[in-house]
CSV table of C-alpha atoms in Angstrom, one decimal:
chain,number,residue,atom,x,y,z
Y,18,MET,CA,137.4,14.4,78.0
Y,19,SER,CA,135.0,15.9,80.5
Y,20,SER,CA,131.6,15.0,79.2
Y,21,SER,CA,129.6,12.7,76.9
Y,22,THR,CA,129.1,15.7,74.5
Y,23,ASP,CA,132.8,15.4,73.5
Y,24,LEU,CA,133.5,13.3,70.4
Y,25,GLY,CA,135.1,10.5,72.3
Y,26,PRO,CA,138.0,8.3,71.1
Y,27,PRO,CA,139.0,8.6,67.5
Y,28,GLY,CA,136.6,7.2,64.9
Y,29,PRO,CA,136.7,3.8,63.2
Y,30,ASP,CA,140.0,2.7,61.8
Y,31,PRO,CA,139.5,1.1,58.4
Y,32,ALA,CA,142.4,-1.3,58.9
Y,33,VAL,CA,140.6,-2.9,61.9
Y,34,ALA,CA,138.1,-5.7,61.2
Y,35,PRO,CA,134.6,-4.8,62.3
Y,36,THR,CA,132.7,-6.7,65.0
Y,37,ARG,CA,130.9,-10.0,64.3
Y,38,ASP,CA,127.7,-8.1,63.7
Y,39,GLY,CA,129.3,-5.6,61.4
Y,40,ARG,CA,129.8,-2.6,63.8
Y,41,PRO,CA,132.8,-0.4,62.9
Y,42,VAL,CA,135.7,-0.4,65.4
Y,43,SER,CA,138.1,2.3,66.5
Y,44,ASP,CA,141.5,0.8,67.3
Y,45,ARG,CA,142.9,2.3,70.5
Y,46,GLY,CA,146.2,0.5,70.2
Y,47,ASP,CA,147.9,-0.2,73.5
Y,48,THR,CA,145.4,1.9,75.5
Y,49,VAL,CA,143.7,0.3,78.5
Y,50,CYS,CA,140.0,0.7,79.2
Y,51,VAL,CA,138.9,1.3,82.8
Y,52,ILE,CA,135.2,1.0,83.6
Y,53,GLY,CA,134.2,3.2,86.5
Y,54,ALA,CA,135.7,6.3,88.1
Y,55,GLY,CA,135.0,5.5,91.8
Y,56,ALA,CA,137.8,4.7,94.2
Y,57,SER,CA,138.9,1.5,92.3
Y,58,GLY,CA,138.7,3.1,88.9
Y,59,LEU,CA,140.6,6.2,89.8
Y,60,THR,CA,143.5,4.3,91.4
Y,61,ALA,CA,143.5,2.0,88.3
Y,62,VAL,CA,143.8,5.0,86.0
Y,63,LYS,CA,146.5,6.5,88.1
Y,64,ASN,CA,148.7,3.4,88.4
Y,65,LEU,CA,148.3,2.4,84.7
Y,66,ARG,CA,149.3,5.9,83.7
Y,67,GLU,CA,152.3,5.8,86.0
Y,68,HIS,CA,153.4,2.5,84.2
Y,69,GLY,CA,153.2,4.3,80.9
Y,70,PHE,CA,149.9,3.1,79.5
Y,71,GLY,CA,147.3,5.2,77.8
Y,72,VAL,CA,143.9,5.0,79.5
Y,73,ASP,CA,140.3,5.6,78.6
Y,74,CYS,CA,138.0,5.5,81.6
Y,75,TYR,CA,134.3,5.4,81.1
Y,76,GLU,CA,132.0,6.7,83.9
Y,77,ARG,CA,128.3,6.6,83.6
Y,78,GLU,CA,127.8,9.4,86.0
Y,79,THR,CA,128.9,13.1,85.7
Y,80,GLY,CA,131.5,13.1,88.4
Y,81,VAL,CA,134.1,11.0,90.2
Y,82,GLY,CA,133.5,9.1,93.5
Y,83,GLY,CA,131.4,6.2,92.5
Y,84,ALA,CA,129.4,4.8,95.5
Y,85,TRP,CA,130.7,7.6,97.7
Y,86,ASN,CA,129.1,10.3,95.5
Y,87,TRP,CA,125.5,10.3,96.9
Y,88,ARG,CA,124.3,12.4,94.0
Y,89,HIS,CA,124.8,9.4,91.7
Y,90,ASP,CA,121.7,7.3,90.9
Y,91,ARG,CA,123.4,4.0,92.0
Y,92,SER,CA,125.0,5.3,95.2
Y,93,PRO,CA,124.0,3.3,98.3
Y,94,VAL,CA,125.2,6.2,100.6
Y,95,TYR,CA,122.7,7.9,102.9
Y,96,ALA,CA,123.0,11.2,104.8
Y,97,SER,CA,124.7,9.8,107.9
Y,98,THR,CA,127.1,7.4,106.2
Y,99,HIS,CA,130.6,7.4,107.7
Y,100,LEU,CA,133.5,5.0,107.2
Y,101,ILE,CA,133.5,1.8,109.2
Y,102,SER,CA,137.2,1.4,108.8
Y,103,SER,CA,139.4,4.1,110.3
Y,104,ARG,CA,141.2,6.8,108.3
Y,105,PRO,CA,144.8,5.4,108.3
Y,106,PHE,CA,143.7,2.0,107.1
Y,107,THR,CA,141.4,3.4,104.4
Y,108,GLN,CA,143.5,6.0,102.6
Y,109,PHE,CA,145.5,5.3,99.5
Y,110,PRO,CA,149.1,4.5,100.4
Y,111,ASP,CA,150.4,7.4,98.2
Y,112,PHE,CA,147.8,10.0,99.1
Y,113,PRO,CA,147.0,10.4,102.8
Y,114,MET,CA,143.9,11.9,104.2
Y,115,PRO,CA,144.3,15.2,106.1
Y,116,ASP,CA,145.6,14.6,109.7
Y,117,ASP,CA,142.9,16.8,111.2
Y,118,TRP,CA,140.1,14.6,109.8
Y,119,PRO,CA,138.2,12.4,112.3
Y,120,ASP,CA,138.9,8.8,112.8
Y,121,TYR,CA,135.9,7.8,110.8
Y,122,PRO,CA,135.3,10.5,108.1
Y,123,HIS,CA,131.8,11.4,106.7
Y,124,HIS,CA,130.9,10.5,103.2
Y,125,ALA,CA,131.1,14.1,102.0
Y,126,GLN,CA,134.7,14.2,103.2
Y,127,LEU,CA,135.4,10.9,101.2
Y,128,LEU,CA,134.0,12.5,98.1
Y,129,SER,CA,136.2,15.6,98.5
Y,130,TYR,CA,139.1,13.2,99.0
Y,131,PHE,CA,138.5,11.4,95.7
Y,132,GLU,CA,138.1,14.8,93.9
Y,133,ARG,CA,141.4,16.0,95.3
Y,134,TYR,CA,143.0,12.6,94.4
Y,135,ALA,CA,141.7,13.0,90.8
Y,136,ASP,CA,143.0,16.6,90.6
Y,137,HIS,CA,146.4,15.8,92.2
Y,138,PHE,CA,147.2,13.1,89.7
Y,139,ASP,CA,145.5,14.8,86.8
Y,140,LEU,CA,143.1,12.0,86.2
Y,141,ARG,CA,140.0,13.7,84.9
Y,142,GLN,CA,141.5,14.2,81.4
Y,143,HIS,CA,141.3,10.4,81.0
Y,144,VAL,CA,137.7,10.0,82.1
Y,145,TRP,CA,134.7,10.1,79.7
Y,146,PHE,CA,131.9,11.2,82.0
Y,147,GLY,CA,128.2,10.5,81.3
Y,148,THR,CA,129.2,7.5,79.2
Y,149,GLU,CA,128.1,4.0,80.0
Y,150,VAL,CA,129.5,0.7,78.8
Y,151,VAL,CA,127.1,-1.5,76.9
Y,152,ARG,CA,129.2,-4.5,75.9
Y,153,VAL,CA,132.7,-5.8,76.6
Y,154,GLU,CA,133.7,-8.6,74.2
Y,155,PRO,CA,137.0,-10.6,73.9
Y,156,VAL,CA,138.5,-10.6,70.5
Y,157,ASP,CA,141.6,-12.4,69.0
Y,158,GLY,CA,144.9,-11.8,70.6
Y,159,ASP,CA,143.7,-11.0,74.1
Y,160,ARG,CA,142.2,-7.7,73.0
Y,161,TRP,CA,138.7,-6.3,73.8
Y,162,ASP,CA,135.9,-4.6,72.0
Y,163,VAL,CA,134.2,-2.1,74.3
Y,164,THR,CA,130.9,-0.6,73.1
Y,165,THR,CA,129.8,2.6,74.8
Y,166,ARG,CA,127.0,5.2,74.5
Y,167,SER,CA,125.7,8.2,76.4
Y,168,THR,CA,124.2,7.3,79.8
Y,169,GLY,CA,120.5,6.6,79.5
Y,170,GLY,CA,120.8,5.2,76.0
Y,171,TYR,CA,120.9,8.5,74.1
Y,172,GLY,CA,122.9,8.9,71.0
Y,173,PRO,CA,124.7,6.3,68.9
Y,174,GLU,CA,126.8,3.4,70.2
Y,175,ARG,CA,130.6,3.5,69.6
Y,176,THR,CA,132.9,0.4,69.7
Y,177,SER,CA,136.6,0.8,70.5
Y,178,ARG,CA,139.3,-1.9,70.6
Y,179,TYR,CA,141.6,-2.0,73.6
Y,180,ALA,CA,144.7,-3.9,74.7
Y,181,ALA,CA,143.3,-4.6,78.2
Y,182,VAL,CA,140.2,-3.9,80.4
Y,183,VAL,CA,139.8,-3.1,84.1
Y,184,LEU,CA,136.4,-3.7,85.6
Y,185,ALA,CA,135.9,-1.2,88.4
Y,186,ASN,CA,132.2,-0.7,88.3
Y,187,GLY,CA,131.7,-1.6,92.0
Y,188,HIS,CA,129.6,-4.3,93.6
Y,189,ASN,CA,127.3,-2.3,95.9
Y,190,TRP,CA,124.7,-1.0,93.5
Y,191,SER,CA,122.5,-3.9,92.4
Y,192,PRO,CA,120.1,-4.6,95.2
Y,193,LYS,CA,119.6,-8.2,96.5
Y,194,LEU,CA,115.9,-8.4,97.1
Y,195,PRO,CA,114.5,-11.3,99.3
Y,196,ARG,CA,111.4,-13.3,98.5
Y,197,TYR,CA,108.6,-13.7,101.0
Y,198,ASP,CA,105.2,-15.2,100.8
Y,199,GLY,CA,102.5,-12.5,100.6
Y,200,LEU,CA,104.9,-9.6,100.0
Y,201,GLU,CA,103.0,-8.5,96.9
Y,202,GLU,CA,99.8,-8.3,99.1
Y,203,PHE,CA,101.4,-6.0,101.7
Y,204,ARG,CA,99.9,-2.5,101.6
Y,205,GLY,CA,102.6,-0.8,103.6
Y,206,GLU,CA,105.6,0.9,102.1
Y,207,VAL,CA,108.5,-1.3,101.1
Y,208,MET,CA,112.0,-0.2,100.1
Y,209,HIS,CA,115.5,-1.6,99.7
Y,210,ALA,CA,118.2,0.1,101.6
Y,211,SER,CA,119.6,1.4,98.3
Y,212,SER,CA,116.7,3.9,98.3
Y,213,TYR,CA,117.2,5.0,101.8
Y,214,LYS,CA,118.8,8.5,102.0
Y,215,ASP,CA,117.7,10.3,105.1
Y,216,ALA,CA,116.2,9.7,108.5
Y,217,ALA,CA,113.2,11.8,107.6
Y,218,GLN,CA,112.0,8.8,105.6
Y,219,LEU,CA,111.5,7.0,109.0
Y,220,ARG,CA,110.1,9.8,111.1
Y,221,GLY,CA,106.9,8.9,113.0
Y,222,LYS,CA,106.5,5.6,111.3
Y,223,ARG,CA,106.4,2.0,112.6
Y,224,VAL,CA,109.5,0.5,110.9
Y,225,LEU,CA,110.7,-3.0,110.3
Y,226,VAL,CA,114.3,-3.3,109.2
Y,227,VAL,CA,115.3,-6.6,107.7
Y,228,GLY,CA,119.0,-7.4,107.7
Y,229,ALA,CA,121.9,-7.2,110.1
Y,230,GLY,CA,124.7,-5.9,108.0
Y,231,ASN,CA,126.4,-2.6,108.7
Y,232,THR,CA,123.7,-0.7,106.7
Y,233,GLY,CA,120.8,-2.6,108.4
Y,234,CYS,CA,122.2,-1.7,111.8
Y,235,ASP,CA,122.8,1.9,110.9
Y,236,ILE,CA,119.2,2.3,109.6
Y,237,ALA,CA,117.8,0.5,112.7
Y,238,VAL,CA,119.7,2.9,114.9
Y,239,GLU,CA,118.3,5.9,113.0
Y,240,ALA,CA,114.8,4.4,113.2
Y,241,ALA,CA,115.3,4.1,117.0
Y,242,GLN,CA,115.7,7.8,117.2
Y,243,GLN,CA,113.2,8.9,114.5
Y,244,ALA,CA,110.5,6.2,114.1
Y,245,SER,CA,107.5,5.7,116.4
Y,246,ARG,CA,108.6,2.0,116.7
Y,247,CYS,CA,111.4,-0.1,115.3
Y,248,TRP,CA,111.7,-3.8,114.8
Y,249,HIS,CA,115.0,-5.3,113.6
Y,250,SER,CA,114.7,-8.7,111.9
Y,251,THR,CA,117.7,-11.0,111.5
Y,252,ARG,CA,117.9,-14.6,110.4
Y,253,ARG,CA,120.7,-15.5,112.7
Y,254,GLY,CA,123.0,-14.1,115.3
Y,255,TYR,CA,126.0,-11.8,114.6
Y,256,TRP,CA,129.0,-10.5,116.5
Y,257,TYR,CA,128.8,-6.7,117.1
Y,258,ALA,CA,132.1,-4.8,117.5
Y,259,PRO,CA,132.3,-1.3,118.9
Y,260,LYS,CA,134.2,1.2,116.8
Y,261,TYR,CA,136.5,2.0,119.6
Y,262,VAL,CA,138.4,-0.4,121.9
Y,263,PHE,CA,140.9,0.8,124.6
Y,264,GLY,CA,140.4,4.4,123.4
Y,265,ARG,CA,141.5,3.6,119.8
Y,266,PRO,CA,139.6,2.7,116.6
Y,267,ALA,CA,138.9,-1.1,116.8
Y,268,ASP,CA,140.5,-1.9,113.5
Y,269,GLN,CA,143.8,-0.4,114.7
Y,270,VAL,CA,143.8,-2.5,117.8
Y,271,ASN,CA,143.0,-5.6,115.7
Y,272,ASP,CA,145.7,-4.8,113.2
Y,273,THR,CA,148.2,-4.6,116.0
Y,274,LEU,CA,147.3,-8.1,117.0
Y,275,LEU,CA,147.5,-9.3,113.4
Y,276,ALA,CA,150.9,-7.6,112.9
Y,277,LEU,CA,152.1,-9.5,116.0
Y,278,ARG,CA,150.8,-12.7,114.4
Y,279,VAL,CA,148.6,-13.4,117.4
Y,280,PRO,CA,146.9,-16.8,116.7
Y,281,LEU,CA,143.2,-16.7,115.7
Y,282,ARG,CA,142.1,-18.6,118.8
Y,283,ILE,CA,143.8,-16.0,121.1
Y,284,ARG,CA,142.2,-13.1,119.2
Y,285,GLN,CA,138.8,-14.8,119.5
Y,286,TRP,CA,139.3,-15.2,123.3
Y,287,LEU,CA,140.4,-11.5,123.6
Y,288,TYR,CA,137.2,-10.5,121.7
Y,289,HIS,CA,135.0,-12.5,124.0
Y,290,TRP,CA,136.8,-11.2,127.1
Y,291,THR,CA,136.3,-7.6,125.9
Y,292,LEU,CA,132.6,-8.3,125.1
Y,293,ARG,CA,132.0,-9.7,128.6
Y,294,LEU,CA,133.6,-6.7,130.2
Y,295,THR,CA,131.5,-4.2,128.2
Y,296,VAL,CA,128.0,-5.4,127.3
Y,297,GLY,CA,128.0,-9.0,128.5
Y,298,ASP,CA,125.7,-11.7,127.0
Y,299,LEU,CA,123.8,-10.1,124.1
Y,300,THR,CA,121.1,-12.8,124.2
Y,301,ARG,CA,119.7,-11.2,127.3
Y,302,PHE,CA,118.6,-8.3,125.1
Y,303,GLY,CA,116.7,-10.7,122.8
Y,304,LEU,CA,119.5,-10.8,120.1
Y,305,PRO,CA,120.0,-14.3,118.8
Y,306,LYS,CA,123.2,-16.2,119.7
Y,307,PRO,CA,125.7,-16.3,116.8
Y,308,ASP,CA,125.9,-19.7,115.1
Y,309,HIS,CA,129.6,-19.2,114.3
Y,310,ARG,CA,132.8,-18.1,116.1
Y,311,VAL,CA,133.9,-14.5,115.9
Y,312,TYR,CA,136.1,-13.7,112.9
Y,313,GLU,CA,134.7,-16.5,110.9
Y,314,THR,CA,132.7,-13.7,109.4
Y,315,HIS,CA,133.4,-10.0,109.8
Y,316,PRO,CA,131.9,-8.5,112.9
Y,317,ILE,CA,129.3,-5.8,112.5
Y,318,ALA,CA,131.0,-2.4,113.3
Y,319,ASN,CA,128.4,-0.5,115.3
Y,320,SER,CA,128.7,1.0,118.7
Y,321,GLN,CA,125.0,2.2,119.0
Y,322,LEU,CA,122.8,-0.8,118.1
Y,323,VAL,CA,123.2,-2.6,121.5
Y,324,TYR,CA,122.7,0.8,123.3
Y,325,HIS,CA,119.3,1.4,121.6
Y,326,VAL,CA,118.3,-2.3,122.1
Y,327,GLY,CA,119.1,-2.0,125.8
Y,328,HIS,CA,117.0,1.2,126.0
Y,329,GLY,CA,114.0,-0.5,124.4
Y,330,GLN,CA,114.1,1.6,121.3
Y,331,ILE,CA,114.9,-1.3,119.0
Y,332,THR,CA,113.0,-4.6,119.3
Y,333,PRO,CA,115.1,-7.6,117.9
Y,334,VAL,CA,112.9,-10.1,116.1
Y,335,PRO,CA,113.6,-13.2,114.1
Y,336,ASP,CA,113.1,-13.7,110.3
Y,337,VAL,CA,109.9,-12.9,108.5
Y,338,ALA,CA,107.7,-15.9,107.8
Y,339,ARG,CA,105.2,-14.2,105.5
Y,340,PHE,CA,103.5,-10.9,104.8
Y,341,HIS,CA,99.8,-10.1,105.0
Y,342,ASP,CA,98.0,-7.0,103.7
Y,343,ARG,CA,98.6,-4.9,106.9
Y,344,THR,CA,100.8,-7.2,109.1
Y,345,VAL,CA,103.9,-9.4,109.1
Y,346,THR,CA,104.1,-12.8,110.7
Y,347,LEU,CA,107.5,-13.7,112.1
Y,348,THR,CA,109.0,-17.2,112.3
Y,349,ASP,CA,108.3,-17.4,116.0
Y,350,GLY,CA,104.6,-16.8,115.4
Y,351,ARG,CA,104.5,-13.2,116.5
Y,352,GLU,CA,102.6,-10.7,114.3
Y,353,ILE,CA,103.7,-7.1,113.9
Y,354,ASP,CA,102.2,-4.2,112.0
Y,355,PRO,CA,104.9,-2.1,110.4
Y,356,GLU,CA,104.0,0.8,108.1
Y,357,LEU,CA,107.4,0.8,106.4
Y,358,VAL,CA,109.7,-2.2,105.7
Y,359,VAL,CA,113.3,-1.6,104.8
Y,360,PHE,CA,115.2,-4.5,103.2
Y,361,ALA,CA,118.9,-4.0,104.1
Y,362,THR,CA,119.7,-7.3,102.4
Y,363,GLY,CA,122.8,-6.4,100.5
Y,364,TYR,CA,123.8,-6.3,96.9
Y,365,LEU,CA,124.8,-8.7,94.2
Y,366,PRO,CA,127.8,-8.2,91.8
Y,367,ARG,CA,126.7,-7.3,88.3
Y,368,PHE,CA,128.8,-7.0,85.1
Y,369,GLU,CA,125.8,-6.5,82.9
Y,370,PHE,CA,128.0,-5.6,79.9
Y,371,LEU,CA,130.0,-8.8,80.0
Y,372,ASP,CA,129.2,-12.5,79.5
Y,373,GLY,CA,129.4,-14.1,82.9
Y,374,ALA,CA,131.4,-17.1,81.5
Y,375,VAL,CA,134.3,-14.7,80.9
Y,376,LEU,CA,134.6,-14.3,84.7
Y,377,GLY,CA,134.1,-18.0,85.4
Y,378,ASP,CA,130.4,-17.6,86.4
Y,379,ALA,CA,129.5,-20.9,84.8
Y,380,ASP,CA,126.3,-21.6,86.8
Y,381,GLY,CA,124.8,-18.1,86.4
Y,382,SER,CA,124.9,-17.4,90.1
Y,383,GLY,CA,126.6,-14.1,89.6
Y,384,ARG,CA,129.7,-15.2,91.5
Y,385,PRO,CA,132.9,-14.7,89.6
Y,386,ARG,CA,135.6,-17.4,89.9
Y,387,LEU,CA,138.8,-15.4,90.3
Y,388,TRP,CA,142.3,-15.6,91.7
Y,389,LEU,CA,143.0,-12.8,94.2
Y,390,ASN,CA,139.4,-11.7,93.6
Y,391,ALA,CA,140.9,-10.0,90.5
Y,392,PHE,CA,142.1,-12.3,87.8
Y,393,THR,CA,140.3,-14.9,85.6
Y,394,ALA,CA,141.7,-17.8,83.8
Y,395,GLY,CA,142.2,-17.5,80.0
Y,396,HIS,CA,142.0,-13.7,79.9
Y,397,PRO,CA,145.4,-12.3,81.0
Y,398,THR,CA,144.4,-8.7,79.8
Y,399,LEU,CA,141.3,-8.5,82.0
Y,400,ALA,CA,141.3,-7.6,85.7
Y,401,VAL,CA,138.6,-6.8,88.3
Y,402,VAL,CA,139.7,-4.1,90.8
Y,403,GLY,CA,137.8,-3.6,94.1
Y,404,LEU,CA,135.8,-6.7,94.2
Y,405,VAL,CA,136.6,-7.3,97.9
Y,406,GLN,CA,135.0,-6.8,101.3
Y,407,PRO,CA,137.9,-6.5,103.7
Y,408,ASP,CA,138.0,-6.3,107.4
Y,409,SER,CA,139.7,-2.9,107.0
Y,410,GLY,CA,139.9,-0.3,104.4
Y,411,MET,CA,139.4,-1.2,100.7
Y,412,PHE,CA,141.3,1.6,98.9
Y,413,PRO,CA,144.9,0.3,99.7
Y,414,ILE,CA,143.8,-3.1,98.3
Y,415,ALA,CA,142.4,-1.6,95.1
Y,416,HIS,CA,145.7,0.4,94.8
Y,417,TRP,CA,147.9,-2.7,94.9
Y,418,GLN,CA,145.6,-4.8,92.7
Y,419,SER,CA,145.9,-2.2,90.0
Y,420,VAL,CA,149.7,-1.9,90.5
Y,421,LEU,CA,149.9,-5.7,90.0
Y,422,PHE,CA,147.8,-5.6,86.9
Y,423,ALA,CA,149.8,-2.7,85.4
Y,424,ARG,CA,153.1,-4.5,86.0
Y,425,LEU,CA,151.7,-7.7,84.5
Y,426,LEU,CA,150.7,-5.8,81.3
Y,427,ALA,CA,154.2,-4.3,81.1
Y,428,LEU,CA,155.8,-7.7,81.5
Y,429,ARG,CA,153.7,-9.1,78.6
Y,430,VAL,CA,155.9,-6.9,76.4
Y,431,THR,CA,159.3,-7.0,78.2
Y,432,ARG,CA,159.2,-10.6,79.7
Y,433,PRO,CA,156.4,-12.6,78.2
Y,434,GLU,CA,157.6,-15.8,79.9
Y,435,ARG,CA,157.0,-14.2,83.3
Y,436,ALA,CA,153.5,-13.1,82.3
Y,437,ALA,CA,152.8,-16.6,81.0
Y,438,ALA,CA,153.9,-18.1,84.4
Y,439,PHE,CA,151.5,-15.6,86.1
Y,440,GLY,CA,148.7,-16.9,84.0
Y,441,ARG,CA,149.4,-20.5,85.1
Y,442,LYS,CA,149.2,-19.3,88.7
Y,443,VAL,CA,145.8,-17.7,88.0
Y,444,ALA,CA,144.4,-20.9,86.7
Y,445,ALA,CA,145.8,-22.9,89.7
Y,446,GLY,CA,144.5,-20.4,92.3
Y,447,LEU,CA,141.0,-19.8,91.2
Y,448,GLY,CA,138.5,-19.5,94.1
Y,449,GLU,CA,141.2,-19.1,96.8
Y,450,ARG,CA,139.9,-17.5,100.0
Y,451,TYR,CA,141.8,-15.1,102.1
Y,452,SER,CA,139.7,-15.0,105.3
Y,453,GLY,CA,140.1,-18.4,106.9
Y,454,LYS,CA,136.8,-20.2,107.6
Y,455,VAL,CA,133.9,-18.1,106.4
Y,456,LYS,CA,130.2,-18.6,105.7
Y,457,ASP,CA,129.5,-19.5,102.1
Y,458,SER,CA,126.6,-17.0,101.4
Y,459,THR,CA,126.3,-14.2,99.0
Y,460,ARG,CA,126.9,-11.7,101.8
Y,461,HIS,CA,130.3,-13.3,102.4
Y,462,TRP,CA,131.5,-14.0,98.9
Y,463,PHE,CA,134.1,-11.3,98.8
Y,464,GLU,CA,135.2,-11.2,102.4
Y,465,VAL,CA,138.9,-11.1,102.9
Y,466,GLY,CA,141.2,-10.6,105.8
Y,467,HIS,CA,143.2,-7.6,104.7
Y,468,VAL,CA,146.5,-8.8,106.2
Y,469,ASP,CA,146.3,-12.3,104.5
Y,470,TYR,CA,145.1,-10.7,101.3
Y,471,LEU,CA,147.8,-8.0,101.1
Y,472,ARG,CA,150.4,-10.7,101.8
Y,473,ALA,CA,149.1,-12.7,98.9
Y,474,LEU,CA,149.3,-9.6,96.7
Y,475,GLN,CA,152.8,-9.0,97.9
Y,476,ARG,CA,153.8,-12.6,97.0
Y,477,ALA,CA,152.3,-12.2,93.6
Y,478,LEU,CA,154.2,-9.0,92.9
Y,479,HIS,CA,157.4,-10.6,94.1
Y,480,ASP,CA,157.0,-13.6,91.9
Y,481,LEU,CA,156.1,-11.5,89.0
Y,482,GLU,CA,159.3,-9.4,89.3
Y,483,ALA,CA,161.7,-12.1,90.5
Y,484,LYS,CA,164.8,-12.4,88.3
C-alpha cells in the first residue's frame, strides 16, 4: 500500500447498501480508518494494530511525518525549526529518541525519527500515500463512509465503509489570516508564516512580523540577524521563558515542580523570581506588560528574542491600526515602512471532509466540542488524536489518546456496558479544560497542562478497564 497508484481497498461489496447519492461502497468490515500519517496518525495506526484491529491509513502526501516533513505542501516547518519541548518529554513512550541527540532536536531529526518509528513497527504497509479524504459521513450502526481520491483530485473517488475513524490530520496547516483596514492597498510583500521557509526570504529587507507565538518570535529573531530592520508587532504582553533554567531544559525543571505538586502560586512566584534575576522588567525594552499571570497561558519558549531586543535589532511595536500603500500605521500613531509583512498569526483547525456538527461545532466557529480533546458525544466510534497544544511534548499524549480509543473499540465487543458508560462520560465532560485558567481565544483553544491532561487520560483508562 505504498502509493495512490495501487488499487486501494477491495472494490464495492454488492451486499452493502450504496450511499444516499447512489455511490457504491466497499465494506471494510471491522477495519478502522486513520486520516493522516504524521505523529498522531502513526501512533494511532500502531496502537490500533497492537489491539488487533485492521487499519487503513490515508495520507495526502507521499511520505510520513505530517507537519514535520517540510517537503509537504502543508508543513509549517522552516529551515531552523527545532523542538520547543525537550527530547525526553517529546518522544513516544515506547520508542525513545537516540541518547546522543541534542536536548532540542532539529526538524530533520524529527522526520528521521518518524521514519524509523514507521519502519520499526512496520506501519507503512497500512498507509495509502498520495490519497486524500474527500468526505467522512456517519451511517447506521456507528459506522462511517469514507470517500477518497488521489491527492489533487485526479482519478475516480472511492467510498469505503469502516467500523471506526481516527482524525489525525493535524491543526497547524490552515492559516489564520487577520483582517486590517487597507491591507489590500499595501504594495509591499505580505505572507503568512506558513509560507516562510528560510531566512533568505528576509535578507536585506525591512520586515514587520505580526504575532508573538513561538513561530513569530523565531521569525523575528531570524529577521534581527538577516533583515535590514525588524519590527515585531504584538497585541498584548506575553511571558517569555528561556529554553534552559539552572542548566537544564526549562520544561524538565517545570515538570519536577509539577511532579512535586508545587502549588500554582508558588510556581508563579518562582518564575517571577527567576525572571528578575536574569532579564528583569521586560517593559524597559519596550515590550508590553502581560495582561495575565504567568501559566494562565503557555509562556513563549525563546531564549533569543529578549537578547536581540536588548541589542536594538528588534523593535517591539503595538498592533497594526491600518495599512497604506507603502506604510503601516500602528495603534500608538507611529508609522513604519516595511517592505515585507509576515503574519505569524497561527492556524485554525479544519476538518474539511466532515460536517462540523459531528464534532459539536454548532456555531460554525471551527472549534470542536470534545471530551479530552478527543471524543464527541453521540459518535462512540470517532476519535480525534493530537488536537492538543500542551506545555510539553505532544507525542506521548497522542500515544495515550490512541491507546484509550483502541481499548474503547475493543470493549464495544467484549464489554459493551463499559463502552456505553464511557459514552455517558463523554457527554457529561464535553468542553472540559485541562490547563486551569486560560485565555479564551483561538490561539489557546487547545492548550492543556500535560500533567493534568495525562492524569485525566489515566483516569479514563482506569475507569474503562475497572472490573
